[in-house]
């Protein structure tokens, strides 16, 4: 039986009534804060006749306006920030839905908060002092790498900032340092295991005992496979940069749902069509209110992720924090390619900038050797078709580099015959996802 | 005098080439010469046919990406060195050949090659100056 470890045991195991009182107090403070500091919320509150000082129960949350990803885009880059930039110590960005990036900012206190919830998450996975965390999430604008890093520092464990890529070197580092914890996307962990065997190394001979895997959906079947390959305990972590990054919710070794750190991130599940809150246990869109963030506080942020939520006590650990299920799906057509979010609309906006190509495209996603591969198929219209191979190659290369520089992931571009992309009821089927997760 | 070549964009998939050729056959279009440029994912089929206008019309109806490209059809002596002589003329005049392919049929005992060059007018001029016969579209149809 796995041992349960806590970073902030008192708060993580707070009785439900006390947790609710804390959430309410923080919600009241948050509402007043955003009304004062963020014109967007000031207007939204006025439009829905919401007076922060009249909030008397957590049930009042349902009267608050929802915040969508589009709001972040519309206020690019800093329009939703509640603090002036001289109080923002770190910025991250991810490519947005239509070409414009989604920018998030952190105050010094927000970084401390991020470190804390990540330290809680690592502890929740059973990581203790003496562990060596091999962090193969990408470092950079993507929040995955740095989030895990901050948490490891906060928890006081050794972190190896391996970042992504250069798999052979990653294997050497893990073998030589006798790393005990692996953090990366679940698919990458399988790819690394396969590479290990290609180099004649037995994944079971490594010292890994725990894996903290996230940034993409994965099944129980995949979990079993990873655990068997590496001989470790594979646990799911959840997060999104808009809320804070990784460390919003984390599975304990009981592997029955992810504990969401609800003293900071207030969760709800809504019907994505009507926006109405759903009964506990019903499948719907996860909506999160950041109760304590300073630089970019968000009210009822729509994550787009489909989950179920339960406040039932965890049958394994002592945490009282509510639990969300693994991500069951998306409300939109967002794809996750090697842990990076990609919207078909992003590809479309790139193609629209290249007048020679028809805006008819199709995305084919496959997984080969545990790595996601995104193929963008573009139709060669009679207008653009050149008898010269050279010109077609140039066009292909241009589409490729435009997409790669906008999305920050590598893709392949395939030229296809006109009208070969299926059009159903005037609207093309944009995405063919052949991955078996 | 340039002749018109029909160029067709084709995806690399089983039976695609056969479909195009069958479509032309069904419409009684005779292929006089052909070449296929193949890349990993796609190819360009280049054809000289007996009825260029009709071929273009049919292919467009079937939604192929098609265009017509001007090329030269040059008579070449059917003996070792025959082609080399023609190409030497072009090289001496700094004319770059993009691609070329040969006719199956002969013209008055001579072989015929299709040439696509960067500077078509100049190529025409220097080949004529060197007394090389360039075939016209009507002549091709009779071959």
Coordinates of C-alpha atoms in Angstrom, one line a residue:
Chain A
X1 CA 0.0 0.0 0.0
X2 CA 1.3 3.4 -1.0
X3 CA 2.1 5.9 1.7
X4 CA 0.2 9.2 1.7
X5 CA 2.2 12.4 2.0
X6 CA 0.9 15.9 2.6
X7 CA 2.5 19.3 2.0
X8 CA 0.0 21.3 3.9
X9 CA -1.9 18.6 5.8
X10 CA -4.1 21.0 7.8
X11 CA -5.6 22.8 4.8
X12 CA -5.7 19.7 2.6
X13 CA -7.8 17.9 5.1
X14 CA -9.9 20.8 6.3
X15 CA -13.4 19.8 7.3
X16 CA -15.9 20.5 4.5
X17 CA -17.7 23.2 6.5
X18 CA -14.5 25.1 7.2
X19 CA -13.4 24.7 3.5
X20 CA -16.7 26.2 2.4
X21 CA -16.5 29.1 4.8
X22 CA -12.9 29.8 3.6
X23 CA -14.1 29.7 0.0
X24 CA -17.0 32.0 0.6
X25 CA -14.8 34.6 2.4
X26 CA -12.3 34.4 -0.5
X27 CA -15.0 34.7 -3.1
X28 CA -16.4 37.8 -1.5
X29 CA -13.0 39.3 -1.4
X30 CA -12.3 38.3 -5.0
X31 CA -15.5 39.8 -6.3
X32 CA -14.8 43.1 -4.7
X33 CA -11.2 43.0 -5.9
X34 CA -12.0 42.3 -9.6
X35 CA -14.8 44.8 -9.6
X36 CA -12.4 47.5 -8.5
X37 CA -9.4 46.4 -10.6
X38 CA -10.7 44.9 -13.8
X39 CA -12.9 47.0 -16.0
X40 CA -14.1 43.9 -17.9
X41 CA -15.6 42.4 -14.7
X42 CA -16.9 45.8 -13.6
X43 CA -18.9 46.0 -16.7
X44 CA -20.0 42.3 -16.6
X45 CA -21.1 42.6 -12.9
X46 CA -23.1 45.8 -13.8
X47 CA -24.7 44.0 -16.7
X48 CA -25.9 41.1 -14.5
X49 CA -26.8 43.4 -11.6
X50 CA -24.3 41.7 -9.3
X51 CA -23.2 43.5 -6.1
X52 CA -20.2 41.8 -4.6
X53 CA -21.1 42.9 -1.1
X54 CA -24.4 41.1 -1.3
X55 CA -22.8 37.6 -1.8
X56 CA -24.0 35.6 1.1
X57 CA -23.4 32.0 0.0
X58 CA -21.4 29.9 -2.4
X59 CA -24.6 29.2 -4.2
X60 CA -24.6 32.8 -5.4
X61 CA -21.7 31.9 -7.6
X62 CA -24.2 30.8 -10.3
X63 CA -25.2 34.5 -10.8
X64 CA -21.6 35.5 -11.7
X65 CA -20.8 35.8 -15.4
X66 CA -18.8 33.1 -17.1
X67 CA -15.4 34.0 -18.5
X68 CA -14.4 32.4 -21.8
X69 CA -11.0 32.0 -23.5
X70 CA -12.3 34.6 -26.0
X71 CA -12.3 37.2 -23.2
X72 CA -8.5 36.7 -22.8
X73 CA -8.0 37.0 -26.6
X74 CA -10.2 40.1 -26.8
X75 CA -8.1 41.8 -24.1
X76 CA -4.7 40.8 -25.5
X77 CA -2.2 41.1 -24.0
X78 CA -2.8 42.5 -20.5
X79 CA -6.4 43.8 -20.6
X80 CA -7.7 41.4 -17.9
X81 CA -4.8 41.9 -15.5
X82 CA -5.8 43.3 -12.1
X83 CA -2.3 44.6 -11.4
X84 CA -0.1 47.1 -13.2
X85 CA 2.7 45.4 -15.1
X86 CA 5.4 46.6 -12.6
X87 CA 3.9 44.2 -10.2
X88 CA 3.8 41.3 -12.6
X89 CA 7.0 39.2 -12.2
X90 CA 6.4 36.5 -14.9
X91 CA 4.5 36.2 -18.2
X92 CA 3.6 33.0 -20.1
X93 CA 1.9 32.7 -23.4
X94 CA 0.3 29.9 -25.4
X95 CA -1.0 30.2 -29.0
X96 CA -4.6 31.2 -28.8
X97 CA -7.5 29.9 -30.8
X98 CA -7.2 32.1 -33.8
X99 CA -3.6 33.1 -34.1
X100 CA -3.5 35.6 -31.3
X101 CA -1.7 34.4 -28.2
X102 CA -3.3 33.8 -24.8
X103 CA -1.1 35.7 -22.2
X104 CA -1.1 35.0 -18.5
X105 CA 0.7 37.0 -15.8
X106 CA 1.8 36.2 -12.3
X107 CA 2.6 38.5 -9.3
X108 CA 5.2 37.4 -6.8
X109 CA 2.4 36.1 -4.6
X110 CA 1.0 34.2 -7.6
X111 CA 4.3 32.4 -8.2
X112 CA 4.3 31.5 -4.5
X113 CA 0.8 30.2 -4.9
X114 CA 1.8 28.2 -8.0
X115 CA 4.8 26.8 -6.1
X116 CA 2.6 25.8 -3.2
X117 CA -0.1 24.0 -5.2
X118 CA 2.5 22.2 -7.2
X119 CA 4.4 21.2 -4.0
X120 CA 1.1 19.9 -2.7
X121 CA 0.6 18.0 -6.0
X122 CA 4.0 16.4 -5.9
X123 CA 3.5 15.4 -2.3
X124 CA 0.1 14.1 -3.2
X125 CA 1.8 11.8 -5.6
X126 CA 4.1 10.6 -2.8
X127 CA 7.2 12.6 -3.7
X128 CA 9.3 13.2 -0.6
X129 CA 12.7 14.7 0.2
X130 CA 15.4 12.6 -1.3
X131 CA 13.5 12.0 -4.5
X132 CA 15.1 13.1 -7.7
X133 CA 12.5 14.6 -10.1
X134 CA 13.4 14.2 -13.8
X135 CA 11.2 17.0 -15.3
X136 CA 10.8 16.4 -19.0
X137 CA 8.0 18.9 -19.5
X138 CA 9.1 21.7 -21.9
X139 CA 10.6 24.7 -20.2
X140 CA 9.7 28.1 -21.7
X141 CA 6.5 29.9 -22.5
X142 CA 4.6 26.6 -21.9
X143 CA 3.7 26.5 -18.2
X144 CA 4.4 22.7 -17.8
X145 CA 8.1 22.8 -17.2
X146 CA 8.4 25.7 -14.9
X147 CA 5.3 24.8 -12.9
X148 CA 6.7 21.4 -11.9
X149 CA 10.1 23.1 -11.3
X150 CA 8.7 25.6 -8.9
X151 CA 6.8 22.9 -7.0
X152 CA 9.9 20.7 -6.6
X153 CA 11.9 23.7 -5.2
X154 CA 9.0 24.5 -2.8
X155 CA 8.8 20.9 -1.7
X156 CA 12.6 20.8 -1.3
X157 CA 13.3 17.8 -3.6
X158 CA 16.0 17.6 -6.3
X159 CA 14.8 18.6 -9.7
X160 CA 16.5 17.9 -13.0
X161 CA 15.3 20.5 -15.5
X162 CA 15.7 18.1 -18.5
X163 CA 12.9 19.8 -20.6
X164 CA 11.7 18.1 -23.7
X165 CA 13.6 16.4 -26.5
X166 CA 17.0 14.7 -26.8
X167 CA 15.7 11.5 -25.5
X168 CA 19.0 9.7 -25.4
X169 CA 20.4 12.3 -23.1
X170 CA 17.3 12.1 -21.0
X171 CA 17.9 8.4 -20.6
X172 CA 21.5 8.9 -19.6
X173 CA 20.5 11.5 -17.0
X174 CA 17.8 9.3 -15.5
X175 CA 20.1 6.3 -15.4
X176 CA 23.2 8.1 -14.0
X177 CA 21.3 10.2 -11.4
X178 CA 19.0 7.3 -10.5
X179 CA 16.0 9.6 -10.8
X180 CA 13.0 8.4 -8.9
X181 CA 10.2 10.6 -10.3
X182 CA 9.4 11.2 -13.9
X183 CA 7.3 14.2 -15.0
X184 CA 6.2 14.5 -18.6
X185 CA 3.2 13.8 -20.9
X186 CA 2.0 10.2 -20.6
X187 CA 2.7 9.5 -24.3
X188 CA 6.2 10.8 -24.0
X189 CA 6.9 8.4 -21.1
X190 CA 6.0 5.5 -23.4
X191 CA 8.1 6.9 -26.2
X192 CA 11.1 7.2 -23.8
X193 CA 10.6 3.6 -22.6
X194 CA 10.6 2.4 -26.3
X195 CA 13.8 4.4 -27.0
X196 CA 15.4 2.9 -23.9
X197 CA 14.8 -0.5 -25.3
X198 CA 16.2 0.6 -28.7
X199 CA 19.4 1.5 -26.9
X200 CA 19.5 -1.9 -25.2
X201 CA 18.4 -0.5 -21.9
X202 CA 15.7 -2.2 -19.8
X203 CA 13.2 0.5 -18.5
X204 CA 12.6 -1.6 -15.4
X205 CA 16.3 -1.3 -14.5
X206 CA 15.8 2.5 -13.9
X207 CA 15.1 3.8 -10.4
X208 CA 11.8 5.5 -11.3
X209 CA 9.0 4.8 -8.8
X210 CA 6.4 7.5 -9.5
X211 CA 5.3 9.3 -12.6
X212 CA 3.4 12.6 -12.7
X213 CA 1.8 12.7 -16.1
X214 CA -0.5 15.3 -17.6
X215 CA -1.1 18.0 -20.2
X216 CA -3.0 15.5 -22.4
X217 CA -5.9 13.0 -21.9
X218 CA -4.9 9.4 -21.3
X219 CA -6.8 6.2 -20.6
X220 CA -6.7 3.7 -17.8
X221 CA -5.3 1.3 -20.4
X222 CA -2.4 3.6 -21.1
X223 CA -1.8 4.0 -17.4
X224 CA -1.5 0.2 -17.0
X225 CA 0.9 0.1 -19.9
X226 CA 3.1 2.9 -18.5
X227 CA 3.2 1.3 -15.1
X228 CA 4.2 -2.1 -16.5
X229 CA 6.9 -0.6 -18.8
X230 CA 8.6 1.4 -16.1
X231 CA 7.5 -0.4 -12.9
X232 CA 6.3 2.9 -11.4
X233 CA 3.0 4.4 -10.1
X234 CA 1.5 6.5 -12.8
X235 CA -0.6 9.5 -11.6
X236 CA -2.6 12.1 -13.4
X237 CA -2.0 15.9 -12.9
X238 CA -4.3 18.6 -14.2
X239 CA -3.9 22.2 -14.9
X240 CA -4.1 25.0 -17.4
X241 CA -2.1 28.1 -17.8
X242 CA -5.2 30.4 -17.6
X243 CA -5.8 29.2 -14.1
X244 CA -2.2 28.9 -13.0
X245 CA -0.5 26.0 -15.0
X246 CA 0.0 22.5 -13.7
X247 CA -1.0 21.9 -10.1
X248 CA -4.7 22.7 -10.2
X249 CA -5.6 19.1 -9.4
X250 CA -3.7 15.9 -8.7
X251 CA -4.4 12.2 -8.2
X252 CA -3.3 10.6 -4.9
X253 CA -1.9 7.1 -5.1
X254 CA -5.4 5.7 -4.7
X255 CA -6.0 6.6 -8.4
X256 CA -9.6 7.5 -7.9
X257 CA -10.0 11.1 -9.2
X258 CA -7.9 14.2 -9.0
X259 CA -8.0 16.3 -5.8
X260 CA -8.6 19.9 -6.9
X261 CA -7.0 22.5 -4.6
X262 CA -10.4 24.1 -4.0
X263 CA -9.2 26.6 -1.3
X264 CA -7.6 28.4 -4.3
X265 CA -9.5 27.1 -7.3
X266 CA -13.2 26.9 -6.9
X267 CA -14.6 24.2 -9.2
X268 CA -18.1 23.9 -10.8
X269 CA -19.5 21.7 -13.5
X270 CA -21.9 23.3 -15.9
X271 CA -23.9 22.3 -18.9
X272 CA -21.8 23.6 -21.7
X273 CA -24.8 24.4 -23.8
X274 CA -27.0 26.3 -21.3
X275 CA -24.3 27.4 -18.9
X276 CA -26.4 26.1 -16.0
X277 CA -24.7 24.4 -13.1
X278 CA -25.1 20.6 -13.0
X279 CA -25.9 18.3 -10.1
X280 CA -22.8 16.7 -8.5
X281 CA -21.6 13.7 -10.4
X282 CA -23.0 14.8 -13.7
X283 CA -20.8 15.0 -16.7
X284 CA -20.2 18.6 -17.9
X285 CA -17.7 21.4 -18.5
X286 CA -15.3 22.2 -15.7
X287 CA -15.5 25.9 -14.7
X288 CA -13.0 27.3 -12.2
X289 CA -12.9 30.6 -10.2
X290 CA -9.4 31.6 -9.0
X291 CA -10.0 32.6 -5.4
X292 CA -6.6 34.0 -4.5
X293 CA -4.8 34.9 -7.7
X294 CA -3.6 38.6 -7.9
X295 CA -2.4 39.4 -11.4
X296 CA -4.9 37.5 -13.5
X297 CA -8.0 36.6 -11.4
X298 CA -10.6 34.8 -13.3
X299 CA -14.3 34.4 -12.5
X300 CA -16.0 31.2 -13.6
X301 CA -13.4 30.4 -16.3
X302 CA -14.6 27.9 -18.8
X303 CA -11.9 25.3 -19.2
X304 CA -13.6 23.5 -22.1
X305 CA -12.7 20.2 -20.4
X306 CA -15.5 17.7 -19.7
X307 CA -15.3 16.1 -16.2
X308 CA -17.4 14.9 -13.3
X309 CA -17.0 16.5 -9.9
X310 CA -17.5 14.9 -6.5
X311 CA -17.2 16.1 -2.9
X312 CA -17.5 12.6 -1.5
X313 CA -14.5 11.7 0.7
X314 CA -11.6 10.1 -1.0
X315 CA -11.6 6.4 0.0
X316 CA -7.8 6.4 0.1
X317 CA -6.2 9.5 1.6
X318 CA -7.4 12.0 4.2
X319 CA -7.8 14.9 1.8
X320 CA -11.2 16.6 1.9
X321 CA -10.6 18.5 -1.3
X322 CA -13.2 17.7 -4.0
X323 CA -12.2 15.4 -6.8
X324 CA -12.6 15.7 -10.6
X325 CA -12.5 12.7 -12.9
X326 CA -9.9 12.3 -15.6
X327 CA -10.7 14.6 -18.5
X328 CA -13.4 12.8 -20.5
X329 CA -13.4 15.1 -23.5
X330 CA -13.5 18.6 -24.8
X331 CA -16.5 20.9 -25.5
X332 CA -14.7 22.3 -28.6
X333 CA -12.5 20.9 -31.3
X334 CA -9.3 21.6 -29.5
X335 CA -6.6 19.0 -30.1
X336 CA -3.7 18.2 -27.8
X337 CA -0.6 17.4 -29.7
X338 CA 2.3 16.3 -27.6
X339 CA 0.9 18.2 -24.7
X340 CA 0.4 21.4 -26.7
X341 CA -3.2 22.7 -27.3
X342 CA -4.0 23.2 -30.9
X343 CA -7.2 24.6 -32.3
X344 CA -8.1 23.9 -36.0
X345 CA -9.0 27.6 -36.2
X346 CA -5.4 28.5 -35.6
X347 CA -4.4 26.5 -38.7
X348 CA -7.2 28.2 -40.6
X349 CA -6.0 31.7 -39.7
X350 CA -2.5 30.8 -40.9
X351 CA -3.8 29.4 -44.2
X352 CA -5.9 32.6 -44.7
X353 CA -2.7 34.5 -44.7
X354 CA -1.3 32.6 -47.7
X355 CA -3.5 33.7 -50.6
X356 CA -2.3 30.8 -52.9
X357 CA -3.8 28.1 -50.8
X358 CA -7.5 27.3 -50.6
X359 CA -8.8 27.6 -47.1
X360 CA -9.8 24.0 -47.4
X361 CA -7.8 21.9 -45.1
X362 CA -8.0 18.8 -43.0
X363 CA -6.0 17.8 -40.0
X364 CA -5.1 14.2 -39.5
X365 CA -3.7 13.2 -36.1
X366 CA -1.9 9.9 -35.6
X367 CA 0.3 8.5 -32.9
X368 CA 3.4 6.7 -34.1
X369 CA 5.8 5.2 -31.6
X370 CA 3.8 7.1 -28.9
X371 CA 4.5 10.4 -30.5
X372 CA 1.6 12.5 -31.9
X373 CA 1.9 13.4 -35.5
X374 CA -0.2 16.2 -37.0
X375 CA -0.6 16.3 -40.8
X376 CA -2.1 19.3 -42.4
X377 CA -3.7 18.5 -45.7
X378 CA -4.1 21.4 -48.1
X379 CA -5.9 21.4 -51.4
X380 CA -4.0 22.4 -54.5
X381 CA -6.5 24.5 -56.4
X382 CA -6.3 24.8 -60.2
X383 CA -5.2 28.5 -59.7
X384 CA -2.2 27.6 -57.6
X385 CA -1.2 24.4 -59.3
X386 CA 2.1 24.8 -61.0
X387 CA 3.6 22.5 -63.5
X388 CA 6.9 23.0 -61.7
X389 CA 7.6 20.7 -58.7
X390 CA 9.9 23.4 -57.3
X391 CA 7.0 25.8 -56.9
X392 CA 4.8 23.2 -55.3
X393 CA 7.6 22.4 -52.9
X394 CA 8.1 26.1 -52.1
X395 CA 4.4 26.4 -51.3
X396 CA 4.5 23.3 -49.1
X397 CA 7.5 24.7 -47.2
X398 CA 5.8 28.0 -46.8
X399 CA 2.7 26.5 -45.3
X400 CA 4.8 24.3 -43.1
X401 CA 7.0 27.1 -41.7
X402 CA 4.0 29.5 -41.2
X403 CA 2.1 26.9 -39.2
X404 CA 5.2 25.8 -37.2
X405 CA 6.1 29.3 -36.3
X406 CA 2.6 30.2 -35.2
X407 CA 1.8 27.0 -33.3
X408 CA 5.3 26.1 -32.0
X409 CA 4.9 22.5 -32.9
X410 CA 6.2 20.5 -35.8
X411 CA 3.7 19.3 -38.4
X412 CA 3.8 17.8 -41.8
X413 CA 2.0 19.4 -44.8
X414 CA 0.5 17.3 -47.5
X415 CA -0.8 18.7 -50.8
X416 CA -4.0 17.0 -51.9
X417 CA -6.2 17.2 -55.0
X418 CA -8.9 19.8 -55.0
X419 CA -12.3 18.9 -53.6
X420 CA -10.7 15.7 -52.1
X421 CA -11.4 17.0 -48.6
X422 CA -14.8 15.8 -47.6
X423 CA -17.4 18.5 -47.3
X424 CA -20.5 17.7 -45.4
X425 CA -23.5 20.1 -45.4
X426 CA -21.3 22.9 -46.6
X427 CA -18.9 22.5 -43.6
X428 CA -15.8 20.4 -44.0
X429 CA -14.9 17.8 -41.5
X430 CA -11.7 19.4 -40.2
X431 CA -10.2 16.9 -37.9
X432 CA -9.6 13.2 -38.3
X433 CA -8.1 11.9 -35.0
X434 CA -6.8 8.4 -35.5
X435 CA -5.1 8.1 -32.2
X436 CA -6.2 5.3 -30.0
X437 CA -5.7 6.6 -26.5
Chain B
X1 CA 6.6 27.1 -82.1
X2 CA 5.7 25.8 -78.6
X3 CA 3.1 23.1 -78.2
X4 CA 0.7 22.8 -75.3
X5 CA 1.3 20.2 -72.6
X6 CA -1.4 19.1 -70.2
X7 CA -0.2 19.0 -66.6
X8 CA -2.3 17.3 -63.9
X9 CA -1.8 17.3 -60.1
X10 CA -2.2 13.8 -58.7
X11 CA -2.1 12.5 -55.2
X12 CA -0.1 9.4 -54.7
X13 CA -2.8 6.8 -54.2
X14 CA -3.5 3.5 -55.7
X15 CA -5.4 3.6 -59.0
X16 CA -5.3 7.4 -59.4
X17 CA -3.1 7.3 -62.5
X18 CA -5.2 4.6 -64.0
X19 CA -8.3 6.7 -63.4
X20 CA -7.0 9.7 -65.4
X21 CA -5.8 7.5 -68.3
X22 CA -9.1 5.7 -68.4
X23 CA -11.0 9.0 -68.4
X24 CA -9.1 10.1 -71.4
X25 CA -9.5 6.8 -73.2
X26 CA -13.3 6.9 -72.6
X27 CA -13.3 10.2 -74.4
X28 CA -11.2 8.9 -77.3
X29 CA -8.2 11.1 -76.4
X30 CA -4.9 9.6 -77.6
X31 CA -1.8 10.2 -75.5
X32 CA 1.2 11.0 -77.7
X33 CA 3.8 11.4 -75.0
X34 CA 3.8 11.3 -71.2
X35 CA 6.0 11.8 -68.2
X36 CA 5.3 11.5 -64.5
X37 CA 7.2 13.6 -61.9
X38 CA 6.8 11.9 -58.6
X39 CA 7.3 13.2 -55.1
X40 CA 6.6 11.4 -51.9
X41 CA 3.0 12.5 -51.5
X42 CA 2.0 13.6 -55.0
X43 CA 3.0 13.6 -58.6
X44 CA 2.6 15.7 -61.7
X45 CA 1.4 13.9 -64.8
X46 CA 2.5 15.6 -68.0
X47 CA 0.8 14.7 -71.3
X48 CA 0.9 15.6 -74.9
X49 CA -2.4 14.5 -76.4
X50 CA -4.1 14.6 -79.8
X51 CA -6.8 17.0 -78.6
X52 CA -5.5 19.4 -76.0
X53 CA -8.6 21.5 -75.6
X54 CA -10.9 18.6 -75.2
X55 CA -8.6 16.9 -72.7
X56 CA -8.4 20.1 -70.6
X57 CA -12.2 20.4 -70.6
X58 CA -12.8 16.9 -69.5
X59 CA -10.3 16.9 -66.8
X60 CA -11.6 20.2 -65.4
X61 CA -15.1 18.8 -65.4
X62 CA -13.8 16.1 -63.2
X63 CA -12.3 18.7 -60.9
X64 CA -8.7 17.8 -61.5
X65 CA -6.1 20.6 -60.9
X66 CA -4.9 21.0 -64.4
X67 CA -3.0 23.6 -66.4
X68 CA -1.5 23.9 -69.8
X69 CA 2.2 24.5 -70.1
X70 CA 4.0 25.6 -73.2
X71 CA 6.8 23.2 -74.2
X72 CA 9.0 22.5 -77.3
X73 CA 8.8 19.3 -79.3
X74 CA 12.1 18.9 -81.1
X75 CA 13.2 16.4 -83.7
X76 CA 16.3 14.5 -82.8
X77 CA 18.4 12.2 -84.9
X78 CA 17.8 8.6 -83.8
X79 CA 21.4 7.6 -83.3
X80 CA 23.9 7.8 -80.5
X81 CA 24.7 11.4 -79.8
X82 CA 21.5 12.7 -81.4
X83 CA 20.1 14.1 -78.2
X84 CA 23.5 15.3 -76.9
X85 CA 23.8 17.6 -79.9
X86 CA 20.5 19.3 -79.3
X87 CA 21.3 19.7 -75.6
X88 CA 24.7 21.1 -76.4
X89 CA 23.1 23.9 -78.4
X90 CA 21.0 24.8 -75.4
X91 CA 24.0 24.6 -73.0
X92 CA 26.1 26.8 -75.2
X93 CA 23.4 29.4 -75.0
X94 CA 23.0 29.1 -71.3
X95 CA 19.5 27.7 -71.5
X96 CA 18.5 25.6 -68.5
X97 CA 16.3 22.5 -69.1
X98 CA 13.7 22.0 -66.4
X99 CA 12.6 18.6 -67.6
X100 CA 12.3 16.6 -70.8
X101 CA 10.8 13.3 -72.1
X102 CA 10.5 11.5 -75.3
X103 CA 7.7 10.6 -77.8
X104 CA 7.1 7.0 -78.6
X105 CA 6.2 7.8 -82.2
X106 CA 8.8 9.1 -84.7
X107 CA 8.6 12.0 -87.1
X108 CA 9.9 11.2 -90.5
X109 CA 12.3 8.6 -89.1
X110 CA 13.5 10.9 -86.4
X111 CA 12.9 10.7 -82.7
X112 CA 11.0 13.6 -80.9
X113 CA 11.7 15.0 -77.4
X114 CA 9.6 17.3 -75.4
X115 CA 11.6 20.1 -73.7
X116 CA 10.6 22.4 -70.9
X117 CA 13.1 25.2 -70.6
X118 CA 13.2 28.4 -68.6
X119 CA 13.4 30.8 -71.6
X120 CA 11.2 29.4 -74.2
X121 CA 11.5 32.1 -76.8
X122 CA 15.3 32.0 -76.7
X123 CA 15.4 28.2 -76.9
X124 CA 13.1 28.4 -79.9
X125 CA 15.3 31.0 -81.6
X126 CA 18.6 29.1 -81.1
X127 CA 17.2 25.7 -82.1
X128 CA 15.8 27.2 -85.3
X129 CA 19.0 29.0 -86.0
X130 CA 20.8 25.6 -85.7
X131 CA 18.3 24.1 -88.1
X132 CA 16.6 21.9 -85.6
X133 CA 13.0 21.2 -86.5
X134 CA 10.3 22.2 -83.9
X135 CA 7.0 20.4 -84.4
X136 CA 3.7 22.3 -84.3
X137 CA 0.6 21.0 -82.5
X138 CA -1.0 19.9 -85.8
X139 CA 2.0 17.9 -86.7
X140 CA 2.0 16.2 -83.3
X141 CA -1.6 15.2 -83.7
X142 CA -0.6 13.4 -87.0
X143 CA 2.1 11.4 -85.4

